[in-house]
Coordinates of C-alpha atoms and ligand atoms in Angstrom, one line a residue:
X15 CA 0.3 26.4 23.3
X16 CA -3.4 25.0 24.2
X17 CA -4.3 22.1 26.2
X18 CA -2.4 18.9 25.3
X19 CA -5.1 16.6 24.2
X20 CA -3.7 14.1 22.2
X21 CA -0.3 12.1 22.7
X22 CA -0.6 11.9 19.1
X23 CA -2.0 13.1 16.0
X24 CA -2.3 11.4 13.1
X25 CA -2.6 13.7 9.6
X26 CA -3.8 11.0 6.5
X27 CA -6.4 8.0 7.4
X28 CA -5.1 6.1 4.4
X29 CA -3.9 2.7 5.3
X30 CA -1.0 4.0 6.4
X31 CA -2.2 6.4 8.8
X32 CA -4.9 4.6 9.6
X33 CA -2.3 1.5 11.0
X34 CA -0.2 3.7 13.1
X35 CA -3.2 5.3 15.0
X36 CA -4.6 1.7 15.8
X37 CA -1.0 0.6 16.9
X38 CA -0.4 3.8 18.9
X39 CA -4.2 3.0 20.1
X40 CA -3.0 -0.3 21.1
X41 CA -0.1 0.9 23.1
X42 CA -2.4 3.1 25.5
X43 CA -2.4 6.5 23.6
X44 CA -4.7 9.0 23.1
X45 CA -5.0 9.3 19.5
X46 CA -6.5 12.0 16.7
X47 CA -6.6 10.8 13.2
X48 CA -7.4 13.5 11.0
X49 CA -8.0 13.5 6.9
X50 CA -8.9 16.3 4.6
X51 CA -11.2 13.6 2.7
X52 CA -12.8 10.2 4.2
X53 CA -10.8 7.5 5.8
X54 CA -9.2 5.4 3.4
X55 CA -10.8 6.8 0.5
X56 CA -8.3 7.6 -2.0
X57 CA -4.9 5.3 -2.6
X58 CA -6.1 2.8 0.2
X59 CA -9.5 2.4 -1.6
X60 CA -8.1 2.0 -5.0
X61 CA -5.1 -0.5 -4.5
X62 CA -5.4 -4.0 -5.7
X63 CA -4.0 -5.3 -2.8
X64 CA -1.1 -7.3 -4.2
X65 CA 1.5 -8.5 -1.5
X66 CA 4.5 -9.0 -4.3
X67 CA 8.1 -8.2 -2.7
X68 CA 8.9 -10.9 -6.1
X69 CA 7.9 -8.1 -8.4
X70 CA 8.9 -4.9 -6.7
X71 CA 12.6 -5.7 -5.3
X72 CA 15.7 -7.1 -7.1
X73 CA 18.5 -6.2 -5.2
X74 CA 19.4 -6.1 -1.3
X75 CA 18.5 -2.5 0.4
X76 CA 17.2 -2.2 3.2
X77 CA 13.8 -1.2 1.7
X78 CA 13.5 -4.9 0.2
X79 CA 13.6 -6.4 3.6
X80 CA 11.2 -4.1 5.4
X81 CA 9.0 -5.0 2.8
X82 CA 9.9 -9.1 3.0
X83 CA 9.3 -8.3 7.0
X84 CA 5.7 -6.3 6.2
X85 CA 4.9 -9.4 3.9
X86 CA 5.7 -11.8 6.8
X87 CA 3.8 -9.8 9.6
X88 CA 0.7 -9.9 7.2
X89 CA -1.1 -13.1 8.7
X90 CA -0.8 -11.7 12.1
X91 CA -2.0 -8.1 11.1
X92 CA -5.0 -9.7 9.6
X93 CA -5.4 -11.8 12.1
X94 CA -5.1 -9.3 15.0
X95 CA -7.7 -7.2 13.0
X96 CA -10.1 -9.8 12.4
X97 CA -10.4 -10.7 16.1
X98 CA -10.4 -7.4 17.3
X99 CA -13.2 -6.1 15.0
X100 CA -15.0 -9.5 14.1
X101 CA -14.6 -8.0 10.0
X102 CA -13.5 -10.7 7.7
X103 CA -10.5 -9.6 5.7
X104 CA -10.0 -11.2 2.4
X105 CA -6.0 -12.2 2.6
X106 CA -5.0 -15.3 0.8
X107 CA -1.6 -16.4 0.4
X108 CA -2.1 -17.8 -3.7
X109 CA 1.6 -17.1 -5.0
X110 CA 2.0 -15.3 -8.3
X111 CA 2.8 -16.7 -11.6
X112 CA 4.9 -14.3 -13.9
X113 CA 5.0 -15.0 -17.5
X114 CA 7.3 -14.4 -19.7
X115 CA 6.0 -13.1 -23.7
X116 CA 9.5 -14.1 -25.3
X117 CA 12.7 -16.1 -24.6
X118 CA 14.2 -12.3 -24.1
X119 CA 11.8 -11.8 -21.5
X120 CA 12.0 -15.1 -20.2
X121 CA 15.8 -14.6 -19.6
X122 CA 15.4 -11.7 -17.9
X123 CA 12.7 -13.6 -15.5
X124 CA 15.6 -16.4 -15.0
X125 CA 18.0 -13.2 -13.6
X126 CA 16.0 -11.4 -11.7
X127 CA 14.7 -15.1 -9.9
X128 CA 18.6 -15.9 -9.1
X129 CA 18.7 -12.2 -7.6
X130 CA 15.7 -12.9 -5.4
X131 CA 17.3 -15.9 -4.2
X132 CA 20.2 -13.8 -2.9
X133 CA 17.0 -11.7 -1.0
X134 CA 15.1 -15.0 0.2
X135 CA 12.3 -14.8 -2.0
X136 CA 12.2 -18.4 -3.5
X137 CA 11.1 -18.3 -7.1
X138 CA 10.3 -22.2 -9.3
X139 CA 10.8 -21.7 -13.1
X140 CA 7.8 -23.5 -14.7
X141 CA 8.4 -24.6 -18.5
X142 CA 6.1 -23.3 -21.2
X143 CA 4.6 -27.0 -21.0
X144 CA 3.6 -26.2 -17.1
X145 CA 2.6 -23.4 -17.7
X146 CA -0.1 -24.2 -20.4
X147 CA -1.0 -27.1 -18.7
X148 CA -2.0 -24.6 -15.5
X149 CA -3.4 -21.9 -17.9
X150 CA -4.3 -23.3 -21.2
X151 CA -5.6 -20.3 -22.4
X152 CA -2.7 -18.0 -22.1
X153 CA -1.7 -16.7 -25.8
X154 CA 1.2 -14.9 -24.4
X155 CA 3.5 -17.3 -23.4
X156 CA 6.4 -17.4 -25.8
X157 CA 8.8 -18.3 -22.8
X158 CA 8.2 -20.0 -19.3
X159 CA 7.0 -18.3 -16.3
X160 CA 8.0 -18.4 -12.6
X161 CA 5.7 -19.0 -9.9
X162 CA 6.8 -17.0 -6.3
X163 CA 4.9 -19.3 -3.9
X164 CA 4.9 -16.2 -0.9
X165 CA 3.3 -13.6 -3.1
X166 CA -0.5 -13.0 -1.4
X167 CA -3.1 -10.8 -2.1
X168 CA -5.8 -8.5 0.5
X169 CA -8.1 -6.7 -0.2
X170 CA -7.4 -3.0 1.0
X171 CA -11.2 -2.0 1.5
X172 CA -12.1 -4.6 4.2
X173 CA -8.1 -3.7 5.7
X174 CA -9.8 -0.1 6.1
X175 CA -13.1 -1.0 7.2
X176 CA -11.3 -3.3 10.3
X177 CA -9.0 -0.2 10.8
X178 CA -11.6 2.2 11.4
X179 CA -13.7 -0.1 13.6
X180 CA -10.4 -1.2 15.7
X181 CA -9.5 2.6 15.8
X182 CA -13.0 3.4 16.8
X183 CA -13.2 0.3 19.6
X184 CA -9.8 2.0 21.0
X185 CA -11.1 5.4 21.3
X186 CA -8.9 7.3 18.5
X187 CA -11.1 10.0 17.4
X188 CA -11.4 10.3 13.4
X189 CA -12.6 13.3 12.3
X190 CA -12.8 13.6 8.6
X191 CA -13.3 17.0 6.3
X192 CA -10.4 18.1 7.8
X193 CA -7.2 19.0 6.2
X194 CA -4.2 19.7 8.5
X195 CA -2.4 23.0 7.0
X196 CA 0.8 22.8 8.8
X197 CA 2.5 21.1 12.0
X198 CA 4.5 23.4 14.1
X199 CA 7.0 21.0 16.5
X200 CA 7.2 23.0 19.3
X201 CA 8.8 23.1 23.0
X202 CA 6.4 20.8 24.4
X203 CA 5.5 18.7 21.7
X204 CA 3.5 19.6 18.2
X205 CA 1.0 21.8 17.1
X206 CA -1.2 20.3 14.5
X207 CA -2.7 23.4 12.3
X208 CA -6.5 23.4 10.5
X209 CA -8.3 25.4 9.0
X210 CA -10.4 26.1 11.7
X211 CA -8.0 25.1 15.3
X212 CA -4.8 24.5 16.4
X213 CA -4.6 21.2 17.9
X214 CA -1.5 20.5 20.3
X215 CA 0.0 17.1 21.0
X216 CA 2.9 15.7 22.5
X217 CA 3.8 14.2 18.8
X218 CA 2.2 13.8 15.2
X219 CA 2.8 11.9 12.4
X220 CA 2.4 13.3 9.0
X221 CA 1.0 10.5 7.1
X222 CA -0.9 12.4 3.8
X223 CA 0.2 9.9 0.8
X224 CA 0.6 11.9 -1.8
X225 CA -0.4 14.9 -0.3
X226 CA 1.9 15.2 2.1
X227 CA 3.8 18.2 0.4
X228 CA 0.3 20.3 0.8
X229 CA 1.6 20.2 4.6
X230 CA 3.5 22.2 5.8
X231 CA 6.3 21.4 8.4
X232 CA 7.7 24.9 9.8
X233 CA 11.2 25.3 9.8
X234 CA 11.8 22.0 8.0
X235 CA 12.4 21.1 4.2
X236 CA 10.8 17.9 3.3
X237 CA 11.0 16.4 -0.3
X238 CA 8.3 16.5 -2.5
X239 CA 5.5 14.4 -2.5
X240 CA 3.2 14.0 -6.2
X241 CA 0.6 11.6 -7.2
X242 CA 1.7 8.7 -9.8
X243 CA -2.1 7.9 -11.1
X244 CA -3.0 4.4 -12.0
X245 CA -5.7 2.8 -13.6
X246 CA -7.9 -0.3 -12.6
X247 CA -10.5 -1.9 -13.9
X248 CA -13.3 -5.3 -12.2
X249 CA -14.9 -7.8 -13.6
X250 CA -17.6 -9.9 -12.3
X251 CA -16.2 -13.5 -12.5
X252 CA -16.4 -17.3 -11.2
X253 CA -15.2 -17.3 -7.8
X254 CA -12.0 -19.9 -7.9
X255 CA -12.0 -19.3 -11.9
X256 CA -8.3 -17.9 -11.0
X257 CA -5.8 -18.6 -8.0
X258 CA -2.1 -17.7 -8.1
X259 CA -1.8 -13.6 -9.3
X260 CA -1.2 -13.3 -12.7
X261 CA 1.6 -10.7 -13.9
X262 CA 3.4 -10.0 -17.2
X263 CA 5.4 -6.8 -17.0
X264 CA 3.1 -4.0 -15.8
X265 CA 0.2 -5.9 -16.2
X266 CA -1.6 -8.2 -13.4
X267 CA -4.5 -9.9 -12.7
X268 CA -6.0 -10.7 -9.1
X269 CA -9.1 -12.4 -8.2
X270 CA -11.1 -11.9 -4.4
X271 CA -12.7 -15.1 -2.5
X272 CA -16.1 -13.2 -4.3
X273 CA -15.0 -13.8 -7.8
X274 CA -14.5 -10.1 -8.1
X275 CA -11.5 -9.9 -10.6
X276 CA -8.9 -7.0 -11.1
X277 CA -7.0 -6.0 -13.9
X278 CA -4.2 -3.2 -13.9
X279 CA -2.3 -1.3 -14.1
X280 CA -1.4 2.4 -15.4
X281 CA 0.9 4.8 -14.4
X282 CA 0.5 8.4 -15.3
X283 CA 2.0 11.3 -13.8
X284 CA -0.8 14.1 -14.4
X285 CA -1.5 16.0 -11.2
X286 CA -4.4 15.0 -9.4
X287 CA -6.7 14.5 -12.4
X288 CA -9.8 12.4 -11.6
X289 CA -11.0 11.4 -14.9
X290 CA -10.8 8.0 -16.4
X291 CA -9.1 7.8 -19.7
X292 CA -10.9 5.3 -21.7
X293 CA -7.6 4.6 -23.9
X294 CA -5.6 3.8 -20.8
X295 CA -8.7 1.3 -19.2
X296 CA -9.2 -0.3 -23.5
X297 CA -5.5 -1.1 -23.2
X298 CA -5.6 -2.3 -19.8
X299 CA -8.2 -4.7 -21.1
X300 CA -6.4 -5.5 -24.3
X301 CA -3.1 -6.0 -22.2
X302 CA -5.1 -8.7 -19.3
X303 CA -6.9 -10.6 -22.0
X304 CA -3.1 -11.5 -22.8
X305 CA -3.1 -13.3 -20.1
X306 CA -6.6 -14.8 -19.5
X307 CA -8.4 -14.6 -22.5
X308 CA -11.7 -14.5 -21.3
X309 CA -11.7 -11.1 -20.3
X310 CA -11.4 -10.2 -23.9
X311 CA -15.3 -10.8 -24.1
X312 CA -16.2 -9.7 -20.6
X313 CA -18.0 -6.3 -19.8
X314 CA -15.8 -4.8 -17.0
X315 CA -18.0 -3.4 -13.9
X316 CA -16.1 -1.3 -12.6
X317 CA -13.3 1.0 -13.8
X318 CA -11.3 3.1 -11.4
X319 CA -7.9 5.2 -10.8
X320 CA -6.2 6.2 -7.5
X321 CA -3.1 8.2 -6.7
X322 CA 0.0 6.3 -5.6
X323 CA 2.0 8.4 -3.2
X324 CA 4.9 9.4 -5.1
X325 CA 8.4 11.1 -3.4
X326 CA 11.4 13.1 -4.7
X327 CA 14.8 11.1 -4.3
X328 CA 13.8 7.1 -2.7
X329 CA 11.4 6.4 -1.0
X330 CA 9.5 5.8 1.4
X331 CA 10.2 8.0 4.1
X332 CA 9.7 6.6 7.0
X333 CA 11.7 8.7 10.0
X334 CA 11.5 10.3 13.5
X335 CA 12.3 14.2 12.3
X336 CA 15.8 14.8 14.5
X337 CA 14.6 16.9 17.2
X338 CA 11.2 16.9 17.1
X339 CA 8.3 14.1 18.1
X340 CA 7.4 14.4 14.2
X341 CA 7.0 11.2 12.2
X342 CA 7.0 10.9 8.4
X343 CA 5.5 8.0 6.9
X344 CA 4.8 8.7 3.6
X345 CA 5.7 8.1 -0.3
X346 CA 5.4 4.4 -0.2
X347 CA 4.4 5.0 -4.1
X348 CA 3.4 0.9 -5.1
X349 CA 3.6 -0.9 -2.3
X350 CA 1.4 1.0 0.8
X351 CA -1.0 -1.7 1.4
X352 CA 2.1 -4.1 1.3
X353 CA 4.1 -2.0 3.9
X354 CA 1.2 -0.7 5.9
X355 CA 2.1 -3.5 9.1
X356 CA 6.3 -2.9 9.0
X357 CA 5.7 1.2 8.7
X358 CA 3.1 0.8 11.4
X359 CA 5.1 -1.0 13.8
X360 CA 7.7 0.9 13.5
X361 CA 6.6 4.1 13.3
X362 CA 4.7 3.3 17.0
X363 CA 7.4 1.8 18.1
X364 CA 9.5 4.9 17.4
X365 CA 6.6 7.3 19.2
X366 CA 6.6 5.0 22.3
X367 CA 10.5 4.0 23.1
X368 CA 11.0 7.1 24.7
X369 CA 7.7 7.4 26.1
X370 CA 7.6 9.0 29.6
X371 CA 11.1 10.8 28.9
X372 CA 10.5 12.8 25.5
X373 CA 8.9 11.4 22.7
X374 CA 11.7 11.8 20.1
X375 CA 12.6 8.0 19.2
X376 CA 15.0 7.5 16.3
X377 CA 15.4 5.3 14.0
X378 CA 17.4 4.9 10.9
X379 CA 16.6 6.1 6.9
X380 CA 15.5 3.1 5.5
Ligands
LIG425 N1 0.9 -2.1 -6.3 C1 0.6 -2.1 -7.7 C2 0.3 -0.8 -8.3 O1 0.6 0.2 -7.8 O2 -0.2 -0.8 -9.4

């Protein structure tokens, strides 16, 4: 084995990756982020940034609170961030409203808000007369809605901007182009394998979204990661013309402080296929204008897809590998951006507890 450089290396410079190295950064390691593309340029890029434990969890596991804490450690990772970089982060806390299209649907909204309760995610019903009176235009409203007053919103491009700068300002060297092949855990630590080196460090995180399965981790089985394609599209609107999100099954609509206003989503499993599918983007549209009816007449001006990290069996995985100093943190399929700050802390946390003895923290399966 070569020259221990690194204390840690850091395979994906999503948001994911991109958080650990800057909290492994933060606790005085030397770190190497490494990405076979550009940092933050694929899932991280193309997420809307909704912060909605309301729409994602029902029932108590142990993945619904890690992502109640991530939502709760959001001020502070902004805030942290913002004062380390000097980047403004668009993260507002505007609650979501989630309508219901019929009194079936509305009944199933009522259930699912008495489970939340039980998880500590408060939840007000709002009568179809609220509700119009809020959103006069909405023509989908055949029940009520609730509104979930923690729900927030970020937007993931200026999280990954700050990240590279704070990374950066803390010495972790990015290098970009470069696709790690494998991780060997060794004796001493990890070997990190490219194309071109092998890179040794005391331990390494494998952090690849949903190309984490293209690594390999020798002598280990791993499950398999895949890509679960969704579809966005922008439109150029008022700033302040909406607030709280919008949602209505597997639709939503998110406005940034610029006005900029999203509309998703999709969910295709296809392999990594990069080309829009103007069907999927016309019902998009179609499905939005439901819900605010102006977009119905609006040219979009942008139109986008990214690839949420999907994983055999549940995930996310995010584990010390028993016996080694290797990390997984990946499969996080809809919610990255929301669990970006728990994963982080924890994952660093992990790396560091034993710091000075081995570097093989535990922790439990989530
Ligand atoms: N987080 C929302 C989505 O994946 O569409």
């Amino acid at each position: 084995m070569g020259v221990v450089a690194f204390d840690a290396i850091v395979a994906g410079a999503g948001i994911i990756g991109g958080s650990i190295a800057w909290r492994l950064a933060q606790a005085g390691l030397r770190v190497l982020l490494l990405d076979a593309g550009r940092m933050g340029e694929e899932a991280s890029w193309a997420g809307a940034g909704m912060l909605a434990p309301s729409g994602e969890f029902e029932v108590p596991s142990l993945l619904a609170s890690f992502a109640i804490q991530s939502l709760r450690a959001y001020p502070r990772f902004v805030a942290e961030l913002e004062s380390e970089t000097g980047l403004p982060i668009d993260y507002r806390r505007l609650g979501a409203i989630e309508v219901a299209g019929s009194e079936a649907e509305w009944r199933a909204l009522q259930a699912r808000a008495e489970s939340l309760a039980g998880l500590g995610i408060p939840a007000c019903p709002m009568s179809r007369e609220d509700l119009l009176r809020e959103l006069p235009h909405l023509n989908c409203a055949a029940g009520g809605a609730f509104f979930y007053p923690e729900d927030a919103l970020v937007d993931p491009r200026h999280i990954m901007r700050a990240l590279r700068s704070a990374c950066l300002a803390r010495h972790v060297e990015i290098r970009e182009g470069v696709g790690v092949m494998a991780i060997r855990p060794t004796s001493r630590g990890v070997e990190v394998i490219t194309k071109d080196s092998i890179l040794a460090a005391r331990s390494a995180v494998l952090a690849a979204g949903a190309w984490s399965s293209s690594i390999e981790v020798k002598g280990q089985w791993l499950p398999r990661t895949f890509p679960i394609r969704g579809h966005l599209m922008g439109f150029q609107l008022e700033p302040g013309s909406l607030g709280p999100i919008l949602r209505r099954d597997h639709t939503y609509i998110l406005q940034r402080s610029n006005g900029f206003t999203i509309a998703g989503t999709s969910s295709e499993e296809c392999g990594f296929d990069r080309v829009l599918s103007p069907a999927i983007l016309c019902d998009i549209q179609a499905r939005a204008s439901k819900l605010l009816p102006l977009l119905a007449g609006c040219e979009p001006c942008e139109h986008w897809l990214g690839f949420r990290p999907g994983v055999e069996g549940k995930g996310p995985i995010v584990e010390g590998l028993e016996g080694t100093p290797l990390w997984l943190a990946y499969g996080h399929y809809r919610n990255g951006i929301l669990l970006a700050p728990a994963t982080a802390e924890r994952v660093a946390r992990g790396i560091t507890a034993n710091w000075g003895t081995d570097s093989t923290g535990r922790t439990g399966k989530l």
